[in-house]
Tab-separated table of C-alpha atoms and ligand atoms in Angstrom:
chain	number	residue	atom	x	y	z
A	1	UNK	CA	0.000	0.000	0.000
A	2	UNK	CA	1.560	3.413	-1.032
A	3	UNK	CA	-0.621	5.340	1.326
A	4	UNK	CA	-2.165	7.193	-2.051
A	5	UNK	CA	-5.246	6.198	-1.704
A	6	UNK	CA	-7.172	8.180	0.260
A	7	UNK	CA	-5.744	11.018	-1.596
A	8	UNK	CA	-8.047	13.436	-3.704
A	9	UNK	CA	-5.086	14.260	-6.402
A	10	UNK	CA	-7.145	15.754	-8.947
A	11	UNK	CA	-8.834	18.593	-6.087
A	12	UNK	CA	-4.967	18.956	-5.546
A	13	UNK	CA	-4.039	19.623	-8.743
A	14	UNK	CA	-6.912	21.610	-9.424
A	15	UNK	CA	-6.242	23.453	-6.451
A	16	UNK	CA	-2.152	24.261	-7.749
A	17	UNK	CA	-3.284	25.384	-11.183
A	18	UNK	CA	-5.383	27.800	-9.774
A	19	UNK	CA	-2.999	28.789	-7.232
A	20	UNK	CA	-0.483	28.816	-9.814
A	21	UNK	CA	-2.785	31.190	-11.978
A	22	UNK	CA	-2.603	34.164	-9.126
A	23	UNK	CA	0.627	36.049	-9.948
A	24	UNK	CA	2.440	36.303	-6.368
A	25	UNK	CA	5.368	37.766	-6.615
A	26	UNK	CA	7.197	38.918	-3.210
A	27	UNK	CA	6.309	42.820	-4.322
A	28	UNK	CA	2.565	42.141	-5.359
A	29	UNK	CA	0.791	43.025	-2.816
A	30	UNK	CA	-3.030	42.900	-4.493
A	31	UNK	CA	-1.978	39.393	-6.242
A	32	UNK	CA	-0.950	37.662	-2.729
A	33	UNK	CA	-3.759	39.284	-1.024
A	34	UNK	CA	-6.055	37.310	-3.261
A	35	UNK	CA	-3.588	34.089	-2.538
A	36	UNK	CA	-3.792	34.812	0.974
A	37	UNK	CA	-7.642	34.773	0.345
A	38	UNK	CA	-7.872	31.638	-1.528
A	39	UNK	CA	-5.453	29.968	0.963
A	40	UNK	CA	-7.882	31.138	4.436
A	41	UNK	CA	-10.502	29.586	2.142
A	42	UNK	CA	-8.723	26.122	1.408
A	43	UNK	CA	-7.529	25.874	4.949
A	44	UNK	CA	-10.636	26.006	6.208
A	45	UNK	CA	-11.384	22.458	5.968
A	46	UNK	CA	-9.139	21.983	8.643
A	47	UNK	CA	-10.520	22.155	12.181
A	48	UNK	CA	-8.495	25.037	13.759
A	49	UNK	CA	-8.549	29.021	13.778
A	50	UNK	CA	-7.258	31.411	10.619
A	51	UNK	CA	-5.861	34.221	11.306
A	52	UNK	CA	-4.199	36.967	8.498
A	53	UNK	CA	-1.366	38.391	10.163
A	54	UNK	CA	0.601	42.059	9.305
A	55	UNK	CA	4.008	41.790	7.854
A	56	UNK	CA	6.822	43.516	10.439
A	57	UNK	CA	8.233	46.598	9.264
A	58	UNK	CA	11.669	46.271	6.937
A	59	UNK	CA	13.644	49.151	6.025
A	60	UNK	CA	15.619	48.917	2.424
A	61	UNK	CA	17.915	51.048	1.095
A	62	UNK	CA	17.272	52.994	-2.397
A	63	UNK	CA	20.385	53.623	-4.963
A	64	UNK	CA	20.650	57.367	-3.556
A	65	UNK	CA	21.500	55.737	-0.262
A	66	UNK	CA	18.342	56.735	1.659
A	67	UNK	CA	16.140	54.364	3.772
A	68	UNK	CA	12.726	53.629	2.788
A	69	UNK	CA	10.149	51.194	3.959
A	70	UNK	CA	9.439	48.520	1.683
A	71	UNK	CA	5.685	47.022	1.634
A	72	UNK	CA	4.988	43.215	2.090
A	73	UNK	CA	2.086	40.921	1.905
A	74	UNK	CA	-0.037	39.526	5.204
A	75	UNK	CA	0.953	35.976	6.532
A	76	UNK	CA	-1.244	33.337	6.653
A	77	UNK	CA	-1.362	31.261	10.560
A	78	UNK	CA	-3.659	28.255	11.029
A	79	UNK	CA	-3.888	27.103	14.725
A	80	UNK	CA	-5.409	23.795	15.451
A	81	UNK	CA	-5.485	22.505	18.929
A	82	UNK	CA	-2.815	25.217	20.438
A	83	UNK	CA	-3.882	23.313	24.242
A	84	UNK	CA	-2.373	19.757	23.061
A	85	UNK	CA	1.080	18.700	24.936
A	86	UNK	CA	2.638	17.836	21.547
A	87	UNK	CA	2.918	20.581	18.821
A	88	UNK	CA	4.340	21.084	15.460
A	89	UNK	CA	4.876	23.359	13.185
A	90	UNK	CA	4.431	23.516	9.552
A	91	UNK	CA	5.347	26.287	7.365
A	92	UNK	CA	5.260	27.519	3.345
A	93	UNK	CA	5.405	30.640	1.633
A	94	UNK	CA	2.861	31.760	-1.089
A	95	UNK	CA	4.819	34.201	-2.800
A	96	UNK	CA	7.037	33.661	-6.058
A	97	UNK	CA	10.196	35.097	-7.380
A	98	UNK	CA	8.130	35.950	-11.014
A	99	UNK	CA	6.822	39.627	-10.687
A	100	UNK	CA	3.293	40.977	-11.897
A	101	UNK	CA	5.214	42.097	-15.146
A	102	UNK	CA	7.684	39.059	-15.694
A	103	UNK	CA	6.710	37.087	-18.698
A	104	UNK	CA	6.286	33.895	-17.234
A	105	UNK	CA	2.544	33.782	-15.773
A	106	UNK	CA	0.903	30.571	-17.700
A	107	UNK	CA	0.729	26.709	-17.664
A	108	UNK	CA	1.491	24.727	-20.012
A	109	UNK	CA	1.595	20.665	-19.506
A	110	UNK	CA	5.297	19.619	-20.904
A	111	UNK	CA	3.869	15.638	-20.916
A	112	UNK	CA	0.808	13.779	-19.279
A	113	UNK	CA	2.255	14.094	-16.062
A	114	UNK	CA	4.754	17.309	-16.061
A	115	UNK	CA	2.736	20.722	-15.690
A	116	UNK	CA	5.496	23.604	-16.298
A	117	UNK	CA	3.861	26.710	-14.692
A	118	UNK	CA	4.836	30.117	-11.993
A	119	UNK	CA	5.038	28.384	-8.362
A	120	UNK	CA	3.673	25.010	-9.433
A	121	UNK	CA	6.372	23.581	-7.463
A	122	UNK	CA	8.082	26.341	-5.598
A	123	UNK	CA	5.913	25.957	-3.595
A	124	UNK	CA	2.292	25.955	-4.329
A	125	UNK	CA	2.277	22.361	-5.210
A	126	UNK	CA	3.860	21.959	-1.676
A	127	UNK	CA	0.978	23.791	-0.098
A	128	UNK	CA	-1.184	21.512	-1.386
A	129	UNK	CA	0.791	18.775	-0.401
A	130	UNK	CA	0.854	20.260	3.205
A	131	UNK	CA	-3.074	20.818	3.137
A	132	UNK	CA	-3.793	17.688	1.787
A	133	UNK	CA	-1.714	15.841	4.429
A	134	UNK	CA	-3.424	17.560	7.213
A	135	UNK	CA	-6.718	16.654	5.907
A	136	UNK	CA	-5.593	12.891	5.752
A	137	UNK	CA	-3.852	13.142	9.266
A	138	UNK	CA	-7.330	14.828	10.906
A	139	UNK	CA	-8.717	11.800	9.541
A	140	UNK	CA	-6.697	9.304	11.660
A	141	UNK	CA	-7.143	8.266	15.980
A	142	UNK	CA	-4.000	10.155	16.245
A	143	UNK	CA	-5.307	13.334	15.360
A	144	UNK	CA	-6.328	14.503	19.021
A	145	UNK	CA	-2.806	14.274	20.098
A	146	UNK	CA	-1.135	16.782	18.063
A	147	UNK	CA	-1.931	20.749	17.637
A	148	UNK	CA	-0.059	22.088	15.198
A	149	UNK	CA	0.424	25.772	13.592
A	150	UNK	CA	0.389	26.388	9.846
A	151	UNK	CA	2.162	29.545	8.650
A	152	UNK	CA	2.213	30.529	5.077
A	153	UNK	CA	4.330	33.999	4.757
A	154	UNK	CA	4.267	36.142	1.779
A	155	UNK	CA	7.819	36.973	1.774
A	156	UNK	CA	10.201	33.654	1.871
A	157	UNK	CA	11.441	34.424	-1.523
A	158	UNK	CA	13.218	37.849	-0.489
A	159	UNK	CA	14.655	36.673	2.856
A	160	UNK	CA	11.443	36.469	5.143
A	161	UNK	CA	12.148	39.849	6.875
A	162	UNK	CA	8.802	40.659	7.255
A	163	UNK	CA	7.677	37.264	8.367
A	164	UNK	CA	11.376	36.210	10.982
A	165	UNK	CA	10.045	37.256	14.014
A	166	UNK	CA	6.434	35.275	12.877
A	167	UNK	CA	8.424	32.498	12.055
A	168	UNK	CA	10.371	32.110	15.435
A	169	UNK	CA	7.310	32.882	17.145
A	170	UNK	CA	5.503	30.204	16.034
A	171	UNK	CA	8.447	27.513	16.147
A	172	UNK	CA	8.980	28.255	20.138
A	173	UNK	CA	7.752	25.192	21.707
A	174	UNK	CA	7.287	22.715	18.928
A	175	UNK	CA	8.893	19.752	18.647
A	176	UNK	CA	9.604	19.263	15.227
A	177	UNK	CA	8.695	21.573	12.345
A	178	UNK	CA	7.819	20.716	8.510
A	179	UNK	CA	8.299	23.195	5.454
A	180	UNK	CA	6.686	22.203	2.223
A	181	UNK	CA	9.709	23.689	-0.495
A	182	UNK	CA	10.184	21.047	-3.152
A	183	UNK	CA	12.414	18.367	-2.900
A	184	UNK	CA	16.347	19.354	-3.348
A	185	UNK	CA	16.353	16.772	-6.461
A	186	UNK	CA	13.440	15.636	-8.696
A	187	UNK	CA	13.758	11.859	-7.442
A	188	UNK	CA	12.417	13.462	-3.534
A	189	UNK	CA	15.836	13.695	-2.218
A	190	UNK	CA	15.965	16.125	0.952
A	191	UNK	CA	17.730	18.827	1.516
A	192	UNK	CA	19.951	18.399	4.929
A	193	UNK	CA	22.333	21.007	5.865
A	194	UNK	CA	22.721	24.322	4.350
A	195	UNK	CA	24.765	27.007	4.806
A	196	UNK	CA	23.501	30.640	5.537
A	197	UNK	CA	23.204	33.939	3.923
A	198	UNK	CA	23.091	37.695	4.564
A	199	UNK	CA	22.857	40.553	2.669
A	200	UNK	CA	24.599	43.782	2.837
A	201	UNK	CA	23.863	47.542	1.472
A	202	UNK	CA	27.409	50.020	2.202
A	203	UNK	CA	26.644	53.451	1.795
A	204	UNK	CA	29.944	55.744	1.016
A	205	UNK	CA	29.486	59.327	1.411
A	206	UNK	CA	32.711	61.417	-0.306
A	207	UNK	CA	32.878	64.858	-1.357
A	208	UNK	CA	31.796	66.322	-5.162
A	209	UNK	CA	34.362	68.177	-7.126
A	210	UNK	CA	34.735	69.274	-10.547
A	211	UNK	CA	36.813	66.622	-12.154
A	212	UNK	CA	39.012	68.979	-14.005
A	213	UNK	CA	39.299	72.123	-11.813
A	214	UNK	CA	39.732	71.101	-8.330
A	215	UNK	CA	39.673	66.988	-8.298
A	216	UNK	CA	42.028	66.882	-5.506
A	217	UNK	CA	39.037	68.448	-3.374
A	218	UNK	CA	36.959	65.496	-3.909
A	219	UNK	CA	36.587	62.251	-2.470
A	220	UNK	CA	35.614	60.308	-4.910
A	221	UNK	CA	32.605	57.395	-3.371
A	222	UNK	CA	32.777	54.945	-6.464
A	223	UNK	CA	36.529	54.298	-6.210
A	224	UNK	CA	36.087	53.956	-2.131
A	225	UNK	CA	33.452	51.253	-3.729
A	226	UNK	CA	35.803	49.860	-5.840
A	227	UNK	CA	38.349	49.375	-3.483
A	228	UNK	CA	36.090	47.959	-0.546
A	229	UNK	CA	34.779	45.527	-3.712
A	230	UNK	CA	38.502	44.084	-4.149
A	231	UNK	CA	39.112	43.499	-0.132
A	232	UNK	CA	35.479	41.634	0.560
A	233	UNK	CA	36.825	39.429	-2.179
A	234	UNK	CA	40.172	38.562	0.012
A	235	UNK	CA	38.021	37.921	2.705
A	236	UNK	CA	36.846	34.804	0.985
A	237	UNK	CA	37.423	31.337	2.701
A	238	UNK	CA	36.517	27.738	2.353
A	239	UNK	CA	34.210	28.703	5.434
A	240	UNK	CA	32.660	31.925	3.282
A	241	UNK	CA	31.755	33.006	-0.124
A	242	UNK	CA	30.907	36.653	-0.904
A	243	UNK	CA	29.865	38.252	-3.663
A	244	UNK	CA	29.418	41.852	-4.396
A	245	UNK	CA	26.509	42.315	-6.440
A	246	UNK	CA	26.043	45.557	-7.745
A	247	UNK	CA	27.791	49.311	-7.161
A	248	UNK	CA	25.630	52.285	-7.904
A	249	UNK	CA	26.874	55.793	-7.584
A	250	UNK	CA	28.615	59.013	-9.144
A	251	UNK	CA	26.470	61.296	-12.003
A	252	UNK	CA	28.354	62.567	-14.839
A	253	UNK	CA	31.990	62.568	-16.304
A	254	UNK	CA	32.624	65.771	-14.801
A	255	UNK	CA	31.878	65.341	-11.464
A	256	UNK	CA	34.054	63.507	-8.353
A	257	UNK	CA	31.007	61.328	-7.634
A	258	UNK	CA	30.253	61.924	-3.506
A	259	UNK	CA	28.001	59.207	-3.282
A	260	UNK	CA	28.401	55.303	-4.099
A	261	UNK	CA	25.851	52.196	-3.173
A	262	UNK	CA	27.458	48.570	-2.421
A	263	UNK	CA	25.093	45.611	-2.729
A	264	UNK	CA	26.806	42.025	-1.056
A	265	UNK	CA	25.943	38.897	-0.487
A	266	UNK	CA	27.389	36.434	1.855
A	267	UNK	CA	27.032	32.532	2.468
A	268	UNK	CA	28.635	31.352	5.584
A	269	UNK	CA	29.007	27.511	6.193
A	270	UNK	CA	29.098	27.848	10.148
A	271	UNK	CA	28.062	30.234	12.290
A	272	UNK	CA	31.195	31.171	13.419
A	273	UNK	CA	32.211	32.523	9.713
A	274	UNK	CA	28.954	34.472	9.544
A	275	UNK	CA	29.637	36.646	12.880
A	276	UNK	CA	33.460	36.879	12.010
A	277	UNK	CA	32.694	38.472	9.169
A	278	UNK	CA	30.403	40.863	10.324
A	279	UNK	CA	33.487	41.832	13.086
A	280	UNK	CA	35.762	41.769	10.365
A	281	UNK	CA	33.720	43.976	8.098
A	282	UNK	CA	33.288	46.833	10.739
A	283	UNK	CA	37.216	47.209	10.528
A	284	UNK	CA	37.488	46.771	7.087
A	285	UNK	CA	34.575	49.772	6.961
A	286	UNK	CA	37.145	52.024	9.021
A	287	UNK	CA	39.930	51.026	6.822
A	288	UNK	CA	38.078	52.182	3.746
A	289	UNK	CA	37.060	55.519	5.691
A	290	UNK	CA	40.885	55.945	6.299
A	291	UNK	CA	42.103	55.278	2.782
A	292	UNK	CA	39.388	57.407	0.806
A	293	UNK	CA	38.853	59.610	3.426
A	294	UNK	CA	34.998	59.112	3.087
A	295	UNK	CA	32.121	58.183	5.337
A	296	UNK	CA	30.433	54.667	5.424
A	297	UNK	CA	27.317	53.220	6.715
A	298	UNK	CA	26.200	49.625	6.681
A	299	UNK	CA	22.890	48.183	6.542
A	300	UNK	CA	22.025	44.710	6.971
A	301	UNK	CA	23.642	41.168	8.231
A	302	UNK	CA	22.702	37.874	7.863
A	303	UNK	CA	19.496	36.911	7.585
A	304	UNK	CA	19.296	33.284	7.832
A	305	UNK	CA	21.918	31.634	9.625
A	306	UNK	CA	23.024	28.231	8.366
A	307	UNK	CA	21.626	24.894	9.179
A	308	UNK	CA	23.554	22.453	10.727
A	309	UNK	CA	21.889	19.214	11.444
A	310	UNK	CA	22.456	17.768	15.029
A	311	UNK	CA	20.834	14.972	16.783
A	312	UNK	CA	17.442	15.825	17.453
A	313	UNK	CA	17.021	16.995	13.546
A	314	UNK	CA	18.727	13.997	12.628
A	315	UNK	CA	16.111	11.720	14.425
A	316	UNK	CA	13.389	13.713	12.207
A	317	UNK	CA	15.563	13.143	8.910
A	318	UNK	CA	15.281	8.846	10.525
A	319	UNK	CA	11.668	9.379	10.689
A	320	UNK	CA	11.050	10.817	7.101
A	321	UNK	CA	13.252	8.109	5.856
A	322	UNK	CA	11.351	5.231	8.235
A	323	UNK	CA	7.964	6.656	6.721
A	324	UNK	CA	9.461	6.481	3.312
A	325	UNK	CA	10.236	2.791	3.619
A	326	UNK	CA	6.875	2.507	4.623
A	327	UNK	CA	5.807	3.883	1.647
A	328	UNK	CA	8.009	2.098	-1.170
A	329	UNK	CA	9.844	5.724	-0.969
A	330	UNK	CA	13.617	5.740	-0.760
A	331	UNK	CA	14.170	8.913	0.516
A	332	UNK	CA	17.659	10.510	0.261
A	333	UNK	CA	19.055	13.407	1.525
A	334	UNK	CA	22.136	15.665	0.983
A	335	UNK	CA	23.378	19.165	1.928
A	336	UNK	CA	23.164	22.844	-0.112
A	337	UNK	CA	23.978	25.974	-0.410
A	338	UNK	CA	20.448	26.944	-1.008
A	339	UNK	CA	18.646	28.785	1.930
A	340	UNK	CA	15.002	28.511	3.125
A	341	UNK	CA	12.589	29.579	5.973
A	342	UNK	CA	14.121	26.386	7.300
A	343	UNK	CA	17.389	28.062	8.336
A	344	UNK	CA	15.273	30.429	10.432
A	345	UNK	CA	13.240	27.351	11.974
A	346	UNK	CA	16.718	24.951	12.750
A	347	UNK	CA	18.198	28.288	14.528
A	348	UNK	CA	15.598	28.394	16.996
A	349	UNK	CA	16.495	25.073	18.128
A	350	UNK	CA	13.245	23.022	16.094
A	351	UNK	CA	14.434	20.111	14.213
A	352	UNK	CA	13.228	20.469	10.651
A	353	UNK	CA	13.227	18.965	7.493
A	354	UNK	CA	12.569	21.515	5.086
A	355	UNK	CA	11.615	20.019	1.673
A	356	UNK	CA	8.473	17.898	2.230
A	357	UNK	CA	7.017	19.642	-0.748
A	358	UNK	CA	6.661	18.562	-3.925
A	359	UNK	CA	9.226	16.532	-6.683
A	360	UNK	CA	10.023	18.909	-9.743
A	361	UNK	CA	12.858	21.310	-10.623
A	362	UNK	CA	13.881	24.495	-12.314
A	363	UNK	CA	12.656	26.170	-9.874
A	364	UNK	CA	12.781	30.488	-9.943
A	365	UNK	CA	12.733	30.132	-13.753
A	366	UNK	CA	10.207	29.798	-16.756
A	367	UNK	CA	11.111	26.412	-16.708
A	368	UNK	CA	10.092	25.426	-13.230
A	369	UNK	CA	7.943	22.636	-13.674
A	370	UNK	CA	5.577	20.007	-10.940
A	371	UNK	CA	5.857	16.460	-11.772
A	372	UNK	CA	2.259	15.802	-11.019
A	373	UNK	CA	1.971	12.588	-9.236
A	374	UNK	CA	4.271	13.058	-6.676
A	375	UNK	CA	1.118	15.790	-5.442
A	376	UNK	CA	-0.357	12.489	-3.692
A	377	UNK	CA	3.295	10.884	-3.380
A	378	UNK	CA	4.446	13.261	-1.118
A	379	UNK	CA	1.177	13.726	0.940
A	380	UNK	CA	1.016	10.606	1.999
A	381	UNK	CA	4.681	10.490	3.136
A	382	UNK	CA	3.916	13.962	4.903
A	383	UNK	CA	0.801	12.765	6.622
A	384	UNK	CA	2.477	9.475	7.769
A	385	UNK	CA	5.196	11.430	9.220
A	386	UNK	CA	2.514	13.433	11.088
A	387	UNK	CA	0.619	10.298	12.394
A	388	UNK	CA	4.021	9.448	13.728
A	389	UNK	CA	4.834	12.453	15.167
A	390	UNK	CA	1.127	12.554	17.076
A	391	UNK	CA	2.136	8.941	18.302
A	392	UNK	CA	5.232	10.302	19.780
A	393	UNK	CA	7.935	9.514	17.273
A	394	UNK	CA	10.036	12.065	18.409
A	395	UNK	CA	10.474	13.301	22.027
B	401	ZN	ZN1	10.465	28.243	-2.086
């Protein structure tokens, strides 16, 4: 028995397509509104309480170096049986890195069982799955001992700064934690460990000068830039990769431009390299300041922190892989450099295993694409793992 059976796949893939058919990307705020909608609505065959929660405040910085508050979509929160001893959480994220305007908006079925479409797999087809599972678990004797909270943000896909402090909310006190992104490979391999990111904005304030008359008066921002560029880049390590993304500054040839923007990303593999570099970076800041004789300011940090797997997470990783057995499943696993909501969920001290969602690849481009049956594959892995969990699988 593969579990499958009790599974409504064509209400699930129904239910993706039309998902898949609201544009939701991170800045739309009227198209994930209507998601959000549609998601209360589909939730509320389960038995708990739906709630549409505000995003927290984040602060970007434009190209002219000012601050500006950037808008984000509500959050979605489910709460079903918040009294029980045993609790879980289970997250997703209803947004989509394919803007309003971005050409790729429609479906179109590559075979009989591949549907290439916005989000099918990242990760509206792993709401479903999550849904879906739920419904089958409610239908089980081991529903009554397990609450659970379901939170679908509307921000995963730009870091999850408006949804963080939601997410490590909600994960206090649980025992375990789910989160629907697809599986790392299209055969349902897992992702385990990843490492962490953070993102960085470096605003250099020099002086303006005509560029023939009097350049010695200036300070020139760009070059200050420049230089700071060439440094992050010898701060590389096998424990850290960085990557300046984009400089913006200076006006025309004339001019000793006073103003210059640094975009950076960092991945960390530990901890440890994450908040070394953010010491390390203050001095290099003052170095710069020195040198070019301009002003700095830095905005940002890491975001997610990476996810190492220890003992407890491991046990949940056993469990998946027990349930998979169960299942005719051979579930895999293997670490990445990708990042998820799940980095935020392991650092709070909740084992998680963070790609329950659907099989299917390409992800975050026109070529993303669901392979269709795993819809009711994955459920029924998900909602065995559940059942477990509710019999008291992990302590
Ligand atoms: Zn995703």
């Amino acid at each position: 028995m593969d579990g499958t059976q009790m599974i409504d796949s064509g209400a699930m893939l129904a239910q993706v397509r039309a998902w898949s058919a609201i544009n939701t990307g991170t800045a739309n705020l009227a198209g994930l509104a209507e998601q959000a909608a549609a998601l209360a609505e589909a939730f509320a065959a389960l038995p708990g309480k739906i709630e549409l929660v505000d995003p927290a405040p984040v602060t970007a910085i434009a190209a002219d170096g000012s601050a500006f508050a950037k808008p984000h979509g509500q959050h979605l929160v489910v709460r079903v049986r918040p009294q029980a001893n045993r609790r879980i959480l289970l997250t997703g994220h209803m947004d989509t890195v394919f803007p309003a305007d971005h050409p790729f908006q429609r479906q179109t079925w590559l075979d009989g069982e591949t549907l290439n479409g916005p989000g099918v797999a990242d990760m509206k087809g792993g709401i479903a799955v999550m849904l879906h599972a739920l419904l089958a678990f409610e239908q089980t004797a081991a529903a009554t001992g397990l609450g659970y909270d379901v939170l679908i943000n509307s921000d995963e896909e730009t870091g999850s700064l408006a949804s963080a402090a939601l997410i490590a909310e909600l994960a206090a006190g649980k025992l375990a934690a789910l989160t629907y992104e697809p599986a790392a490979l299209p055969d349902g391999t897992l992702a385990h460990e990843r490492g962490g990111t953070g993102n960085y904005s470096i605003i250099i304030t020099g002086k303006s000068a005509h560029a023939g008359r009097n350049p010695e008066e200036g300070r020139n921002a760009v070059v200050a830039g420049a230089d700071l560029i060439l440094r992050l880049k010898a701060l590389e390590s096998a424990a850290i990769t960085i990557n300046p993304a984009k400089l913006e500054g200076g006006s025309t040839n004339n001019v000793v431009p006073d103003h210059a923007v640094l975009r950076f990303n960092i991945r960390p593999k530990t901890v440890k390299a994450g908040t070394e570099f953010d010491h390390t970076l203050r001095y290099l800041l003052v170095d710069i300041e020195i040198a070019h004789q301009v002003s700095t300011h830095c905005h940002g940090g890491v975001t997610r922190p990476p996810k190492t797997v220890d003992a407890r997470a491991q046990a949940l990783f056993d469990l998946v892989r027990a349930c998979g057995v169960e299942l005719g499943q051979d579930i895999r696993w293997k670490s990445t450099g990708g990042v998820c909501d799940g980095n935020n969920i392991a650092a709070c001290g909740v084992p998680v295993v963070d790609t329950m969602g659907v099989r299917g690849g390409a992800i975050h481009s026109p070529d993303e694409y669901l392979i269709v049956p795993s819809l009711a594959e994955r459920t029924a892995l998900s909602a065995r793992v559940i059942e477990r969990l509710a019999q008291g699988a992990i302590s």
